[in-house]
Amino acid sequence: MDSVNPMNVLKLLEEDYKQLSQLDGQPSEADKQLKELVKGFMDVKINRAGSSSLAFEEDLQYELQTDMQTFDEFEKLVAASNQLAEPDENPSQEDKVVEPLSSGTEPSSNEFYVPRIPNPKQPPSNAVTLDYKKRSVDFWRNVATKKRRSLSCVQTKFKKVTSIRQLQEWERHVAEGGSRYNKLKALRLETGKQFFLAKQKPHIVKDMDIRRWAVTANRTIGLVGFTASPDWVGKLKRYHGIVDRKITKFVTDKYIQEAPQVKKTAEECVALVRSRISDYGLDGMWNTDQSGFDYEMRPRRTLHLAGAKHILAICQSENSMTHSYTVIMTISPGTRKFLPQLWITLQEDKSVFGSIVARTMFKADNLYVTASASGKMTKKLYLEWCEKILFSHVQDRCILLADSWRTYSDQEAVLEFKPEELEYEMITIPPKVTGDIQPLDRLFFRMYKDFFRKISSFIILHSLPLQVHHRDVILKMHSLVYQQFQSPRYGDLVNQAWHLCGYTDESFDYVNPTEFSFLKKLTGHSDHENCDDRLLLKCGWCKAPLCFHHFYDQYHLCKIYLL
């Protein structure tokens, strides 16, 4: 089957309906429900056609809240948030035991079965349980006298009875152990329960596992002809909000067992930081963290032709893709967002720069460059950072928020370098929660690396005469990028990072530096006369469009801020 492009389908539908109907403001509830039904039908067709429009990833997860303790709580939340009919109310044609009657509202068996949309103005009727049916039928049959009671007599006691035909149908349901709808609902509940229990572990779940659970449950429920078809599984997933998601982390049982205690320590840390902010304000709060940068920073994804099995990408040096250096950044939610210098530790065999290198390598006022044999921080370098970077650029009070790196714990050595007039305190972020409550990890480093990576990729893509893994190129790029991030335009980015960690109450609409500088529609010419080179970025300070030459070669260390 040819692949299906949903956008082409929507365009064709627009052509068919635009002469009949016009947009009339906000969509109604009926519009939204019809949209969901049409989308579900299109998704099935797209999947069967093998279209690349829908990506399937590695594990089934649900998008609703996952912190409920019991399946009953989860099921109530699903039902409350679901606008569509339950998946078992309208089984797919493959799962129908008998052919539906052909009428003006319901197609025959050789047609695709589309569920009717519930009327949003009318509340759904209460479902009739099997026990209610049994009591109604027993009262109607009147076993004591063996003479069936009249319809009006039955309706006096059982208000949901509407006709003799209905009672006859209920009699059959009782004999079979329940109606088809009751059995499908029981299958949905049992299968959903098995999924919920599996994700609490959390186990990896696939469509086949859902089918196995449903078929196994049906051995007890006894719905004749039920096969747990792909259509039924698809409806079940849509009803529960189950989607395919990439696994981001593998954990052990020990990790799951320790999760409540880890969460508690994180909450205690957040409460401590908030108390310090309440007592002393924002200006004295600082968060510092170190991060490894590959010598050659490249994206891990690229555009390519569909169907290719092996995707190759050029690099300047394979060795530089596996070796790294360390960058330490420090940010504050106060008036000053950054310390004036960015710390960089490069990898050098003897942990020092040679005399010639030290004399000739690139230098910038906003960088402090050191070396170690591994390219990583050592205790000696950490103490140097405290003396030369932290304590040299803070005044009056410093409350430092840092992770649980073992070297940070030796605060006695740190205090030897602390100025006497400075009030200093270090708050340690507990292990295993830095990704949640460390501001630099929450937003900042990811965006900084993305910005840096785009410039490196530009150099390689356009074959510019530079080695991106060379010491001087790395230092010059960091100097320029660090200056870009210090633009007042991105101040709310720092504020939002602290807010997302729970340390402040106010949320901020921040500007993403990468999205601002690397526009999707980067058109026009460089801000310099007689420059026809392709544009690289827009300056975060002066908003000038710049080519690579005028940004990098001319060292555009801008400090002129334009709104």
Coordinates of C-alpha atoms in Angstrom, one line a residue:
M1 CA 0.0 0.0 0.0
D2 CA 1.2 3.5 -0.9
S3 CA 2.2 5.7 2.1
V4 CA -0.4 8.2 3.4
N5 CA 0.3 11.9 4.0
P6 CA -2.3 13.2 6.5
M7 CA -1.7 16.8 5.3
N8 CA -2.7 15.9 1.8
V9 CA -5.8 14.2 3.1
L10 CA -6.7 17.3 5.1
K11 CA -6.2 19.5 2.1
L12 CA -8.5 17.3 0.0
L13 CA -11.1 17.4 2.7
E14 CA -10.9 21.2 2.9
E15 CA -11.5 21.4 -0.9
D16 CA -14.7 19.2 -0.5
Y17 CA -16.2 21.1 2.5
K18 CA -15.1 24.8 2.0
Q19 CA -18.1 25.5 -0.3
L20 CA -20.5 23.9 2.3
S21 CA -19.3 25.3 5.6
Q22 CA -17.4 28.3 7.0
L23 CA -15.3 28.7 10.2
D24 CA -17.5 30.0 13.0
G25 CA -15.2 30.8 15.9
Q26 CA -14.3 28.2 18.6
P27 CA -14.8 24.5 17.8
S28 CA -17.8 22.9 19.6
E29 CA -17.5 19.8 21.7
A30 CA -19.1 17.8 18.9
D31 CA -16.4 19.2 16.5
K32 CA -13.7 18.1 18.9
Q33 CA -15.1 14.6 19.3
L34 CA -15.5 14.1 15.6
K35 CA -11.9 15.2 15.1
E36 CA -10.7 12.6 17.6
L37 CA -12.7 9.8 15.8
V38 CA -11.4 10.9 12.4
K39 CA -7.9 11.1 13.7
G40 CA -8.1 7.6 15.2
F41 CA -9.3 6.2 11.8
M42 CA -6.5 8.1 9.9
D43 CA -3.9 6.8 12.4
V44 CA -4.9 3.2 11.7
K45 CA -4.7 3.7 8.0
I46 CA -1.4 5.5 8.2
N47 CA 0.1 2.8 10.3
R48 CA -1.0 0.1 7.9
A49 CA 0.4 2.0 5.0
G50 CA 3.8 2.2 6.6
S51 CA 3.9 6.0 6.6
S52 CA 6.8 7.7 8.3
S53 CA 4.4 10.3 9.6
L54 CA 3.9 8.4 12.9
A55 CA 7.1 7.4 14.7
F56 CA 7.0 4.3 16.9
E57 CA 9.6 4.3 19.7
E58 CA 10.8 1.8 22.2
D59 CA 8.3 1.5 25.1
L60 CA 4.6 2.1 25.9
Q61 CA 3.9 4.8 28.5
Y62 CA 0.8 6.8 29.4
E63 CA 0.8 10.6 29.3
L64 CA -1.6 11.0 32.2
Q65 CA -0.4 11.3 35.8
T66 CA 1.5 8.2 36.9
D67 CA 1.7 8.8 40.6
M68 CA -1.6 7.1 41.6
Q69 CA -1.3 4.3 44.1
T70 CA -4.0 2.1 42.8
F71 CA -5.5 1.2 39.4
D72 CA -9.0 2.4 40.5
E73 CA -7.6 5.9 41.0
F74 CA -5.9 5.7 37.5
E75 CA -9.1 4.4 35.9
K76 CA -11.2 7.2 37.4
L77 CA -8.7 9.8 36.1
V78 CA -8.8 8.3 32.6
A79 CA -12.6 8.2 32.5
A80 CA -12.9 11.8 33.8
S81 CA -10.4 13.1 31.1
N82 CA -11.8 11.0 28.2
Q83 CA -14.2 12.7 25.8
L84 CA -14.6 9.7 23.6
A85 CA -16.7 6.6 24.1
E86 CA -15.0 3.7 25.8
P87 CA -13.1 1.4 23.5
D88 CA -15.4 -1.5 24.3
E89 CA -18.6 0.4 23.5
N90 CA -17.8 0.2 19.8
P91 CA -15.7 -2.9 19.0
S92 CA -13.9 -3.1 15.7
Q93 CA -15.5 -5.3 12.9
E94 CA -12.9 -8.0 13.5
D95 CA -14.1 -8.4 17.1
K96 CA -17.9 -8.5 16.4
V97 CA -19.5 -11.8 17.0
V98 CA -22.6 -11.0 15.0
E99 CA -23.1 -8.7 12.1
P100 CA -24.7 -5.4 13.1
L101 CA -28.1 -4.7 11.7
S102 CA -27.9 -2.5 8.6
S103 CA -29.8 0.7 9.1
G104 CA -29.6 4.4 8.4
T105 CA -27.2 4.9 11.2
E106 CA -25.2 1.7 11.4
P107 CA -23.3 0.2 8.4
S108 CA -23.4 -3.4 7.4
S109 CA -20.6 -5.8 8.0
N110 CA -18.9 -5.1 4.7
E111 CA -18.5 -1.4 5.6
F112 CA -16.0 0.2 8.0
Y113 CA -17.7 0.6 11.4
V114 CA -17.5 4.2 12.7
P115 CA -18.8 4.7 16.3
R116 CA -21.5 7.2 16.8
I117 CA -20.6 10.4 18.6
P118 CA -22.2 10.9 22.0
N119 CA -24.4 14.0 22.3
P120 CA -22.5 16.4 24.6
K121 CA -25.8 18.0 25.7
Q122 CA -27.2 14.8 27.0
P123 CA -25.6 13.1 30.1
P124 CA -24.6 9.5 29.5
S125 CA -27.1 7.0 30.9
N126 CA -26.0 4.8 33.8
A127 CA -24.6 1.5 32.7
V128 CA -26.8 -1.5 33.5
T129 CA -24.9 -4.1 35.5
L130 CA -25.3 -7.8 35.0
D131 CA -26.8 -8.1 38.5
Y132 CA -29.5 -5.5 37.7
K133 CA -30.3 -7.4 34.5
K134 CA -30.6 -10.7 36.5
R135 CA -32.9 -9.2 39.1
S136 CA -35.1 -7.6 36.4
V137 CA -35.3 -10.9 34.5
D138 CA -36.1 -12.9 37.6
F139 CA -38.8 -10.5 38.6
W140 CA -40.3 -10.6 35.1
R141 CA -40.2 -14.4 34.8
N142 CA -41.8 -14.7 38.3
V143 CA -40.5 -18.2 39.1
A144 CA -42.9 -18.7 42.0
T145 CA -46.1 -18.6 39.8
K146 CA -44.4 -19.5 36.5
K147 CA -46.4 -16.6 35.0
R148 CA -44.5 -13.7 33.5
R149 CA -45.4 -10.3 34.9
S150 CA -46.5 -7.5 32.6
L151 CA -44.1 -4.8 31.3
S152 CA -45.8 -2.1 33.4
C153 CA -45.4 -4.1 36.5
V154 CA -41.7 -4.7 35.9
Q155 CA -41.1 -1.0 35.0
T156 CA -42.6 0.0 38.4
K157 CA -39.7 -1.7 40.2
F158 CA -37.0 -1.5 37.5
K159 CA -37.0 1.9 35.9
K160 CA -34.4 1.1 33.3
V161 CA -36.5 -1.5 31.6
T162 CA -38.0 -0.1 28.3
S163 CA -39.5 -3.1 26.5
I164 CA -40.2 -6.8 26.5
R165 CA -37.6 -7.2 23.8
Q166 CA -35.0 -5.7 26.1
L167 CA -35.9 -8.1 28.8
Q168 CA -35.5 -11.0 26.4
E169 CA -32.1 -9.6 25.4
W170 CA -31.2 -9.3 29.1
E171 CA -32.3 -12.9 29.6
R172 CA -29.8 -14.0 27.0
H173 CA -27.1 -11.9 28.6
V174 CA -27.7 -13.5 32.0
A175 CA -27.5 -17.0 30.4
E176 CA -24.2 -16.1 28.7
G177 CA -22.7 -14.5 31.8
G178 CA -23.1 -10.9 30.6
S179 CA -23.6 -8.9 27.4
R180 CA -20.9 -8.4 24.8
Y181 CA -20.5 -4.9 26.1
N182 CA -20.1 -6.1 29.7
K183 CA -17.5 -8.6 28.7
L184 CA -15.6 -6.1 26.6
K185 CA -15.6 -3.6 29.5
A186 CA -14.3 -6.4 31.8
L187 CA -11.5 -7.1 29.3
R188 CA -10.6 -3.4 29.1
L189 CA -10.5 -3.1 32.9
E190 CA -8.4 -6.3 33.4
T191 CA -6.0 -5.4 30.5
G192 CA -5.7 -1.8 31.8
K193 CA -5.0 -3.1 35.3
Q194 CA -2.2 -5.4 34.0
F195 CA -0.6 -2.5 32.1
F196 CA -0.8 -0.2 35.2
L197 CA 0.8 -2.8 37.4
A198 CA 3.6 -3.4 34.8
K199 CA 4.4 0.4 34.5
Q200 CA 4.6 0.8 38.3
K201 CA 7.7 -1.5 38.3
P202 CA 8.4 -0.1 35.6
H203 CA 8.6 -2.8 32.9
I204 CA 9.0 -2.5 29.2
V205 CA 5.6 -3.0 27.5
K206 CA 4.8 -3.6 23.9
D207 CA 1.5 -4.0 21.9
M208 CA 2.0 -7.8 21.9
D209 CA 2.0 -7.8 25.7
I210 CA -1.3 -6.0 25.8
R211 CA -2.8 -8.5 23.4
R212 CA -1.5 -11.4 25.6
W213 CA -3.1 -9.9 28.7
A214 CA -6.4 -9.4 26.9
V215 CA -6.5 -12.9 25.5
T216 CA -5.5 -14.4 28.8
A217 CA -8.2 -12.5 30.6
N218 CA -10.8 -13.6 28.0
R219 CA -10.2 -17.3 29.1
T220 CA -12.1 -16.4 32.2
I221 CA -14.5 -13.8 30.8
G222 CA -15.5 -16.0 27.8
L223 CA -16.2 -13.5 25.0
V224 CA -16.7 -15.7 21.9
G225 CA -14.7 -14.6 18.8
F226 CA -12.6 -12.0 20.7
T227 CA -9.0 -11.9 19.3
A228 CA -7.6 -8.7 20.8
S229 CA -7.2 -7.3 17.3
P230 CA -4.7 -4.4 16.5
D231 CA -7.8 -2.1 16.1
W232 CA -9.0 -3.0 19.6
V233 CA -5.5 -2.5 21.1
G234 CA -5.3 0.9 19.3
K235 CA -8.6 2.0 20.8
L236 CA -7.5 0.8 24.3
K237 CA -4.3 2.8 24.0
R238 CA -6.1 5.9 22.9
Y239 CA -8.7 5.6 25.7
H240 CA -6.0 5.3 28.4
G241 CA -3.6 7.8 26.8
I242 CA -1.0 5.2 26.2
V243 CA 1.7 6.2 23.6
D244 CA 5.1 4.9 22.4
R245 CA 8.0 6.7 24.2
K246 CA 11.7 6.4 24.1
I247 CA 13.3 5.0 27.2
T248 CA 15.5 7.6 28.7
K249 CA 17.0 5.7 31.6
F250 CA 17.3 2.1 32.8
V251 CA 17.0 1.6 36.6
T252 CA 17.1 -1.3 39.1
D253 CA 14.7 -2.3 41.8
K254 CA 16.9 -0.6 44.3
Y255 CA 16.5 2.7 42.5
I256 CA 12.7 2.3 42.6
Q257 CA 12.7 1.4 46.3
E258 CA 14.9 4.5 47.1
A259 CA 12.8 6.9 45.1
P260 CA 10.6 8.1 48.0
Q261 CA 13.7 8.9 50.1
V262 CA 15.5 10.6 47.3
K263 CA 12.4 12.7 46.6
K264 CA 12.3 13.7 50.3
T265 CA 15.9 14.8 50.3
A266 CA 15.3 16.9 47.2
E267 CA 12.3 18.6 48.9
E268 CA 14.4 19.3 52.0
C269 CA 17.2 20.9 49.9
V270 CA 14.6 23.1 48.0
A271 CA 13.1 24.2 51.3
L272 CA 16.5 25.1 52.7
V273 CA 17.4 27.2 49.6
R274 CA 14.0 28.9 49.7
S275 CA 14.6 29.8 53.4
R276 CA 18.0 31.4 52.5
I277 CA 16.4 33.4 49.7
S278 CA 13.7 34.5 52.1
D279 CA 16.3 35.6 54.6
Y280 CA 19.0 37.2 52.4
G281 CA 17.4 37.8 48.9
L282 CA 18.5 36.5 45.5
D283 CA 21.7 38.5 44.9
G284 CA 23.8 36.2 47.2
M285 CA 22.6 32.9 45.7
W286 CA 24.9 31.2 43.2
N287 CA 24.8 27.8 41.5
T288 CA 27.9 26.3 40.0
D289 CA 28.4 23.1 38.1
Q290 CA 31.0 21.5 35.8
S291 CA 30.2 19.9 32.4
G292 CA 32.2 17.9 29.9
F293 CA 32.5 19.2 26.4
D294 CA 33.8 17.0 23.5
Y295 CA 36.7 18.5 21.7
E296 CA 34.6 18.2 18.5
M297 CA 31.0 19.0 19.3
R298 CA 28.6 17.6 16.7
P299 CA 24.9 16.9 16.5
R300 CA 23.8 13.3 16.8
R301 CA 21.0 13.6 14.2
T302 CA 21.0 14.7 10.6
L303 CA 18.6 14.9 7.6
H304 CA 18.9 12.0 5.3
L305 CA 17.0 10.1 2.6
A306 CA 14.3 7.8 3.8
G307 CA 15.1 4.1 3.8
A308 CA 18.9 4.4 4.4
K309 CA 20.2 1.8 6.9
H310 CA 23.6 3.4 7.7
I311 CA 23.9 7.1 8.2
L312 CA 27.5 8.5 8.0
A313 CA 28.7 11.9 9.0
I314 CA 32.1 13.6 8.5
C315 CA 34.2 14.7 11.4
Q316 CA 37.6 16.3 11.5
S317 CA 39.1 13.9 14.0
E318 CA 37.7 10.7 15.5
N319 CA 39.9 11.1 18.5
S320 CA 38.4 14.5 19.3
M321 CA 34.9 12.9 19.4
T322 CA 35.9 10.7 22.3
H323 CA 38.0 13.1 24.4
S324 CA 36.7 16.0 26.4
Y325 CA 37.5 19.0 28.5
T326 CA 35.7 20.6 31.4
V327 CA 33.8 23.9 31.7
I328 CA 32.6 25.4 35.0
M329 CA 29.8 27.9 34.9
T330 CA 28.2 29.9 37.7
I331 CA 24.8 31.6 37.6
S332 CA 22.6 33.6 40.0
P333 CA 18.9 34.5 40.1
G334 CA 19.9 38.0 41.4
T335 CA 20.8 41.2 39.6
R336 CA 24.2 39.8 38.4
K337 CA 23.4 36.6 36.4
F338 CA 27.0 35.4 35.7
L339 CA 30.5 35.6 37.1
P340 CA 32.7 37.6 34.7
Q341 CA 34.9 34.6 33.8
L342 CA 34.2 31.2 32.4
W343 CA 36.5 28.4 33.8
I344 CA 37.9 25.9 31.3
T345 CA 40.2 23.0 32.0
L346 CA 41.8 21.5 28.9
Q347 CA 43.6 18.2 28.6
E348 CA 47.4 18.4 28.7
D349 CA 49.8 15.5 29.2
K350 CA 51.7 17.0 32.1
S351 CA 48.8 19.0 33.5
V352 CA 50.5 22.3 32.5
F353 CA 50.8 24.3 29.3
G354 CA 54.2 24.4 27.7
S355 CA 56.0 27.7 27.7
I356 CA 55.4 28.4 24.0
V357 CA 51.7 27.3 24.3
A358 CA 51.2 29.5 27.4
R359 CA 52.7 32.5 25.6
T360 CA 50.9 32.1 22.2
M361 CA 47.5 30.5 22.9
F362 CA 44.3 32.5 22.6
K363 CA 43.5 34.7 25.7
A364 CA 40.4 36.5 26.6
D365 CA 39.3 38.6 29.6
N366 CA 36.1 36.5 30.1
L367 CA 38.0 33.1 30.2
Y368 CA 40.2 31.5 32.9
V369 CA 42.0 28.6 31.3
T370 CA 43.8 25.7 33.1
A371 CA 45.0 22.2 32.3
S372 CA 45.0 18.7 33.8
A373 CA 46.1 15.4 32.5
S374 CA 42.6 14.1 32.1
G375 CA 40.8 17.3 31.1
K376 CA 38.8 17.0 34.3
M377 CA 38.7 19.0 37.5
T378 CA 41.0 18.1 40.4
K379 CA 40.9 19.2 44.1
K380 CA 43.8 21.6 43.4
L381 CA 42.0 23.2 40.5
Y382 CA 38.8 23.4 42.5
L383 CA 40.6 25.4 45.2
E384 CA 42.1 27.6 42.5
W385 CA 38.6 28.2 41.1
C386 CA 37.4 29.2 44.6
E387 CA 40.2 31.7 45.0
K388 CA 40.5 33.2 41.5
I389 CA 36.9 33.0 40.2
L390 CA 34.3 32.7 43.0
F391 CA 35.8 34.7 45.9
S392 CA 37.3 37.3 43.6
H393 CA 34.0 38.2 42.1
V394 CA 31.4 38.0 45.0
Q395 CA 30.9 40.5 47.7
D396 CA 29.3 40.6 51.2
R397 CA 27.6 37.2 51.1
C398 CA 27.8 34.1 49.0
I399 CA 25.5 31.1 49.3
L400 CA 26.8 28.5 46.9
L401 CA 24.5 25.7 45.6
A402 CA 26.5 22.8 44.2
D403 CA 26.1 19.1 43.6
S404 CA 27.5 16.2 45.7
W405 CA 30.9 15.9 43.9
R406 CA 33.2 14.6 46.6
T407 CA 35.8 17.4 46.2
Y408 CA 33.2 20.0 47.1
S409 CA 32.8 18.4 50.6
D410 CA 36.3 19.6 51.8
Q411 CA 35.1 23.0 52.9
E412 CA 37.8 23.4 55.4
A413 CA 40.4 23.8 52.6
V414 CA 38.0 26.2 50.8
L415 CA 37.7 28.5 53.9
E416 CA 41.5 29.1 53.8
F417 CA 41.0 31.1 50.6
K418 CA 37.8 32.9 51.7
P419 CA 38.1 36.7 52.4
E420 CA 37.4 37.4 56.1
E421 CA 34.7 39.9 55.3
L422 CA 32.7 37.5 53.1
E423 CA 29.9 35.5 54.6
Y424 CA 30.0 32.1 52.9
E425 CA 27.8 29.0 53.0
M426 CA 27.7 26.0 50.7
I427 CA 24.5 24.0 50.2
T428 CA 24.9 20.5 48.7
I429 CA 22.4 19.1 46.3
P430 CA 21.7 15.5 47.3
P431 CA 22.8 12.7 44.9
K432 CA 20.4 11.5 42.1
V433 CA 18.4 14.7 41.9
T434 CA 20.7 17.2 40.3
G435 CA 18.8 16.9 37.0
D436 CA 15.7 18.1 38.8
I437 CA 16.9 20.8 41.3
Q438 CA 20.1 22.1 39.8
P439 CA 19.4 25.2 37.7
L440 CA 22.4 24.8 35.4
D441 CA 21.4 21.2 34.6
R442 CA 17.7 22.1 34.3
L443 CA 18.0 24.5 31.3
F444 CA 21.3 26.2 30.9
F445 CA 24.1 23.8 29.9
R446 CA 21.8 22.1 27.3
M447 CA 21.1 25.4 25.5
Y448 CA 24.8 26.5 25.8
K449 CA 26.0 23.3 24.2
D450 CA 23.4 23.5 21.5
F451 CA 24.5 27.0 20.6
F452 CA 28.2 26.0 20.6
R453 CA 27.4 22.9 18.5
K454 CA 25.7 24.8 15.8
I455 CA 28.8 27.0 15.2
S456 CA 31.1 23.9 15.1
S457 CA 28.7 22.3 12.6
F458 CA 28.7 25.4 10.4
I459 CA 32.5 25.4 10.3
I460 CA 32.6 21.7 9.1
L461 CA 29.6 21.9 6.7
H462 CA 31.1 24.9 4.8
S463 CA 34.7 23.5 4.9
L464 CA 36.1 26.6 6.6
P465 CA 39.9 26.4 7.2
L466 CA 39.6 25.8 11.0
Q467 CA 40.1 22.7 13.2
V468 CA 37.2 22.8 15.6
H469 CA 39.1 20.7 18.1
H470 CA 42.1 23.0 18.1
R471 CA 42.8 24.7 21.5
D472 CA 42.7 28.3 20.1
V473 CA 39.4 27.7 18.2
I474 CA 37.7 26.2 21.2
L475 CA 38.8 29.1 23.5
K476 CA 37.8 31.8 21.0
M477 CA 34.4 30.2 20.5
H478 CA 33.8 29.9 24.2
S479 CA 34.7 33.5 24.7
L480 CA 32.2 34.6 22.0
V481 CA 29.4 32.2 23.1
Y482 CA 29.7 33.0 26.8
Q483 CA 29.5 36.7 25.9
Q484 CA 26.4 36.1 23.9
F485 CA 24.7 34.3 26.8
Q486 CA 25.4 37.3 29.1
S487 CA 23.1 39.5 27.0
P488 CA 20.3 41.1 29.1
R489 CA 18.0 39.5 26.6
Y490 CA 18.6 36.1 28.2
G491 CA 18.4 37.2 31.8
D492 CA 15.0 35.6 32.3
L493 CA 16.4 32.3 31.1
V494 CA 18.5 32.1 34.3
N495 CA 15.5 33.2 36.4
Q496 CA 13.3 30.5 34.9
A497 CA 16.0 27.8 35.5
W498 CA 15.8 28.6 39.2
H499 CA 12.0 28.7 39.1
L500 CA 11.8 25.3 37.5
C501 CA 13.8 23.8 40.3
G502 CA 11.3 25.1 42.8
Y503 CA 13.5 27.8 44.4
T504 CA 11.4 30.8 43.3
D505 CA 7.7 31.3 42.8
E506 CA 7.6 33.6 39.8
S507 CA 7.7 32.0 36.3
F508 CA 9.4 33.9 33.4
D509 CA 8.9 33.9 29.6
Y510 CA 12.5 33.6 28.6
V511 CA 14.1 33.9 25.2
N512 CA 15.9 30.8 23.9
P513 CA 19.4 32.0 22.7
T514 CA 19.6 29.3 20.0
E515 CA 16.2 30.1 18.6
F516 CA 16.9 33.9 18.7
S517 CA 20.3 33.8 17.1
F518 CA 19.8 30.9 14.6
L519 CA 16.5 31.9 13.0
K520 CA 14.6 29.5 10.8
K521 CA 14.3 32.3 8.3
L522 CA 17.8 33.7 8.4
T523 CA 17.6 35.8 5.3
G524 CA 19.3 39.1 4.2
H525 CA 22.9 40.2 4.3
S526 CA 25.5 40.7 7.0
D527 CA 25.4 44.0 9.0
H528 CA 28.7 45.0 7.3
E529 CA 29.0 46.7 4.0
N530 CA 30.2 44.8 0.9
C531 CA 29.8 41.5 2.7
D532 CA 27.9 38.9 0.7
D533 CA 28.9 35.8 2.8
R534 CA 26.1 33.5 4.1
L535 CA 24.8 34.5 7.5
L536 CA 25.8 32.6 10.6
L537 CA 23.6 34.1 13.4
K538 CA 22.0 37.2 14.8
C539 CA 23.8 38.8 17.7
G540 CA 22.0 38.5 21.0
W541 CA 23.2 42.0 22.1
C542 CA 22.9 44.3 19.1
K543 CA 20.7 42.1 16.9
A544 CA 23.1 42.5 14.0
P545 CA 23.0 39.7 11.4
L546 CA 26.6 38.4 11.1
C547 CA 28.5 36.1 8.8
F548 CA 31.1 33.8 10.2
H549 CA 33.9 36.1 9.3
H550 CA 32.5 39.1 11.1
F551 CA 31.4 37.0 14.1
Y552 CA 34.4 34.8 14.6
D553 CA 37.4 36.2 12.7
Q554 CA 36.6 39.8 13.6
Y555 CA 35.9 38.6 17.2
H556 CA 32.4 40.2 17.7
L557 CA 32.6 40.5 21.5
C558 CA 29.5 42.7 21.6
K559 CA 28.4 44.7 24.7
I560 CA 25.9 47.1 23.0
Y561 CA 22.4 46.0 23.9
L562 CA 19.5 46.9 21.7
L563 CA 15.9 45.9 22.5

